[in-house]
Amino acid sequence: MFLLSISKTIMTQTDTRQRIIDAAEQLFAEKGFNNTTMRAITGMADVNLAAVNYHFGSKESLLQEVFERHILPLNKERRRRLEAVRAATMIKKEPLKVREVLTAFISPTLKLRDAGPSARNFLSLVGRSLSDADDTPRRIFFTNMRPIFELLFDMMCEALPETPPGHVCWRLRFALSSMGQVLIGTDFTSALFPQADAHQTTQQIEELLLDFIIPGMEESH
Amino acid sequence: MFLLSISKTIMTQTDTRQRIIDAAEQLFAEKGFNNTTMRAITGMADVNLAAVNYHFGSKESLLQEVFERHILPLNKERRRRLEAVRAATMIKKEPLKVREVLTAFISPTLKLRDAGPSARNFLSLVGRSLSDADDTPRRIFFTNMRPIFELLFDMMCEALPETPPGHVCWRLRFALSSMGQVLIGTDFTSALFPQADAHQTTQQIEELLLDFIIPGMEESH
DNA sequence: CTCAAATTCAAACATGTGTTTTAATCGATC
DNA sequence: GATCGATTAAAACACATGTTTGAATTTGAG
C-alpha cells in the first residue's frame, strides 16, 4: 500500500515534470533560452504557469534539467568509449590513433540524432552552445562539459605528441564546432543551397564529418 | 556656407549615430542581441534613450546598421579576391585550387581581427551568427551573406569537380563554423584549457585554420 | 535677432517577463 | 468520511522591455 501510493504520487508528479521538460527542450532548441517564455513552455506542456517554479524552482534550473537529462548519460558513454580506446592501445602498446579518439567522442553523440525528437532537440541545444552569447546556457553547457573536454584534450595531445598543445586546442575547437553544425540541424544548408542538400543518413554525415576533421587534426605543419 | 552647414549638421548627427552604433556593436558582441537592452546601449553611448528610435527607427534596424557597416565592405573585398582567383586561373588555364579559394574568402575576414576593437566586435557577432537560435540576427546575417556564400560554394564545387555538391556543402559548413570559432574570441580555449592557449597572432591563427580545413576540404573519400 | 527645422530630453506607455501568493483541488492514510 | 500533505489553479506582483509622446533645446539660415 505504502509503496503503491508513493509510486502513484511520483507517477503523476514526473508526468507533469516530464511534459514540462519535453516542451522546454523543444522550445529551447527552436527559439533559444531567452526567446522562450515560461508561458510558451507551460502552454505547450498544458500545465499551469506556476508549475515550472513549483517543480524546478526557476527557468534556469529547468534548463539545467533539460540539459542534464541527456548530457549525463551521453558523457558517461563518451568516457566509457574513450577509456576503452586508451585501454586497448595500452594493451597493444600502440600509440593512440586520432581517428579512434575522435570516433569515441563523436559517435555516441551522433547516435542521438536517430534516437527520437527529444534527443534531436537536445543536440540542437548543444550545437548552439559552443558559440552562444547568452550567459546562462553557455555556463551550464561548459560546466557539464569541462571534465569530458579535458579527457578528450589530454588523449588528443597524446595521439599527437609532435603537435604543441596550443595547436591541438585550436584544432579540437574547430572539430567540435564542425560537429556542432551537424547537431544544430539542416537550416543552414537547406536555406543557402537547397539544391545541394540531399537527405543524408546519420551514418553518412558521421563519415563526412570524420573525413573532414581527421586530416586537419593530423596535419603536421 | 551651405556645404559647411550641411557638413556640420551631418557631423553632429553622425556623431550621435556613431556613438550608438559603437556601443551597440560592443554590447551585441558581448551579450548578444536579445540580452542587450536599449537602455544599456544608450547608457554606454551617453545619449538619450529615445535617440535610437529617432535615428534608426528600431532596435532591429540598429542591428542591421551595425552589421552592414562592416559586412558590406568585407563582402566587396571577398568578392574582389574570389574573382581575382578565378581570373588568374582562367588565364593560366589551370583548375581552381581549394587553398586559393578559401584564402580569398577567409583572409580578408581575419584581417579585421587586427583592425581595432570595432571590427573585432563585429567579427564576434558574425562568428555567433552561424548557429544563432535568435531569429532576428540570423535573418539579417543570412540575408547579407547569401550572395557571397553562393559564389564561394560555386567556386568550391568547381575546385572539387569530383566531389558531389552535397558533400561540398557540408564541408563548407564545417569550414565556416571553424572560422567562426576564430572570430568569436578566446573564451572557449582559455576557459577550458588555460594552460594551452599561448597568445597567437592573427597570422598564426589563420595558418592554423587553413591547415585544418584545407585537408578536410580536399579529402577524396 | 528670428524663425523653423532638427535634435535632445524626461516622462509615460503598453506590453511582456519570471516569480510569488493564496486558495482550491486532489490523493492517500487513518 | 475526516485530515493532512502534495499538487494545481488563477491572479497578482514587481520589474524590465522597446517604443512613443510632447515639450525643451539646439542648430543653422534669412
PDB file of C-alpha atoms (C1' of nucleotides) in Angstrom, chain B residues 1 5 8-9 36-39 49 53 58-59, chain D residues 16-22 26-30:
ATOM      1  CA  MET B   1      28.050  78.292 -46.231  1.00  0.00           C
ATOM      2  CA  SER B   5      26.163  73.936 -42.571  1.00  0.00           C
ATOM      3  CA  LYS B   8      28.129  70.443 -39.549  1.00  0.00           C
ATOM      4  CA  THR B   9      24.619  69.084 -39.268  1.00  0.00           C
ATOM      5  CA  THR B  36      21.286  43.839 -24.835  1.00  0.00           C
ATOM      6  CA  THR B  37      18.776  46.471 -23.777  1.00  0.00           C
ATOM      7  CA  MET B  38      18.186  49.834 -25.357  1.00  0.00           C
ATOM      8  CA  ARG B  39      18.980  51.374 -22.000  1.00  0.00           C
ATOM      9  CA  LEU B  49      17.047  56.576 -24.625  1.00  0.00           C
ATOM     10  CA  ASN B  53      14.354  55.075 -32.246  1.00  0.00           C
ATOM     11  CA  SER B  58      14.009  50.377 -34.067  1.00  0.00           C
ATOM     12  CA  LYS B  59      16.420  48.101 -32.260  1.00  0.00           C
TER      13      LYS B  59
ATOM     14  C1'  DA D  16      12.186  45.199 -17.416  1.00  0.00           C
ATOM     15  C1'  DT D  17      11.340  45.852 -22.121  1.00  0.00           C
ATOM     16  C1'  DG D  18      11.033  48.596 -26.785  1.00  0.00           C
ATOM     17  C1'  DT D  19       8.605  52.375 -28.195  1.00  0.00           C
ATOM     18  C1'  DT D  20       6.103  56.816 -28.317  1.00  0.00           C
ATOM     19  C1'  DT D  21       4.974  61.418 -26.887  1.00  0.00           C
ATOM     20  C1'  DG D  22       5.234  66.264 -26.373  1.00  0.00           C
ATOM     21  C1'  DT D  26      19.853  73.400 -30.149  1.00  0.00           C
ATOM     22  C1'  DT D  27      21.115  74.448 -34.834  1.00  0.00           C
ATOM     23  C1'  DG D  28      21.634  76.926 -38.965  1.00  0.00           C
ATOM     24  C1'  DA D  29      19.567  80.184 -42.485  1.00  0.00           C
ATOM     25  C1'  DG D  30      17.472  84.574 -43.641  1.00  0.00           C
TER      26       DG D  30
END
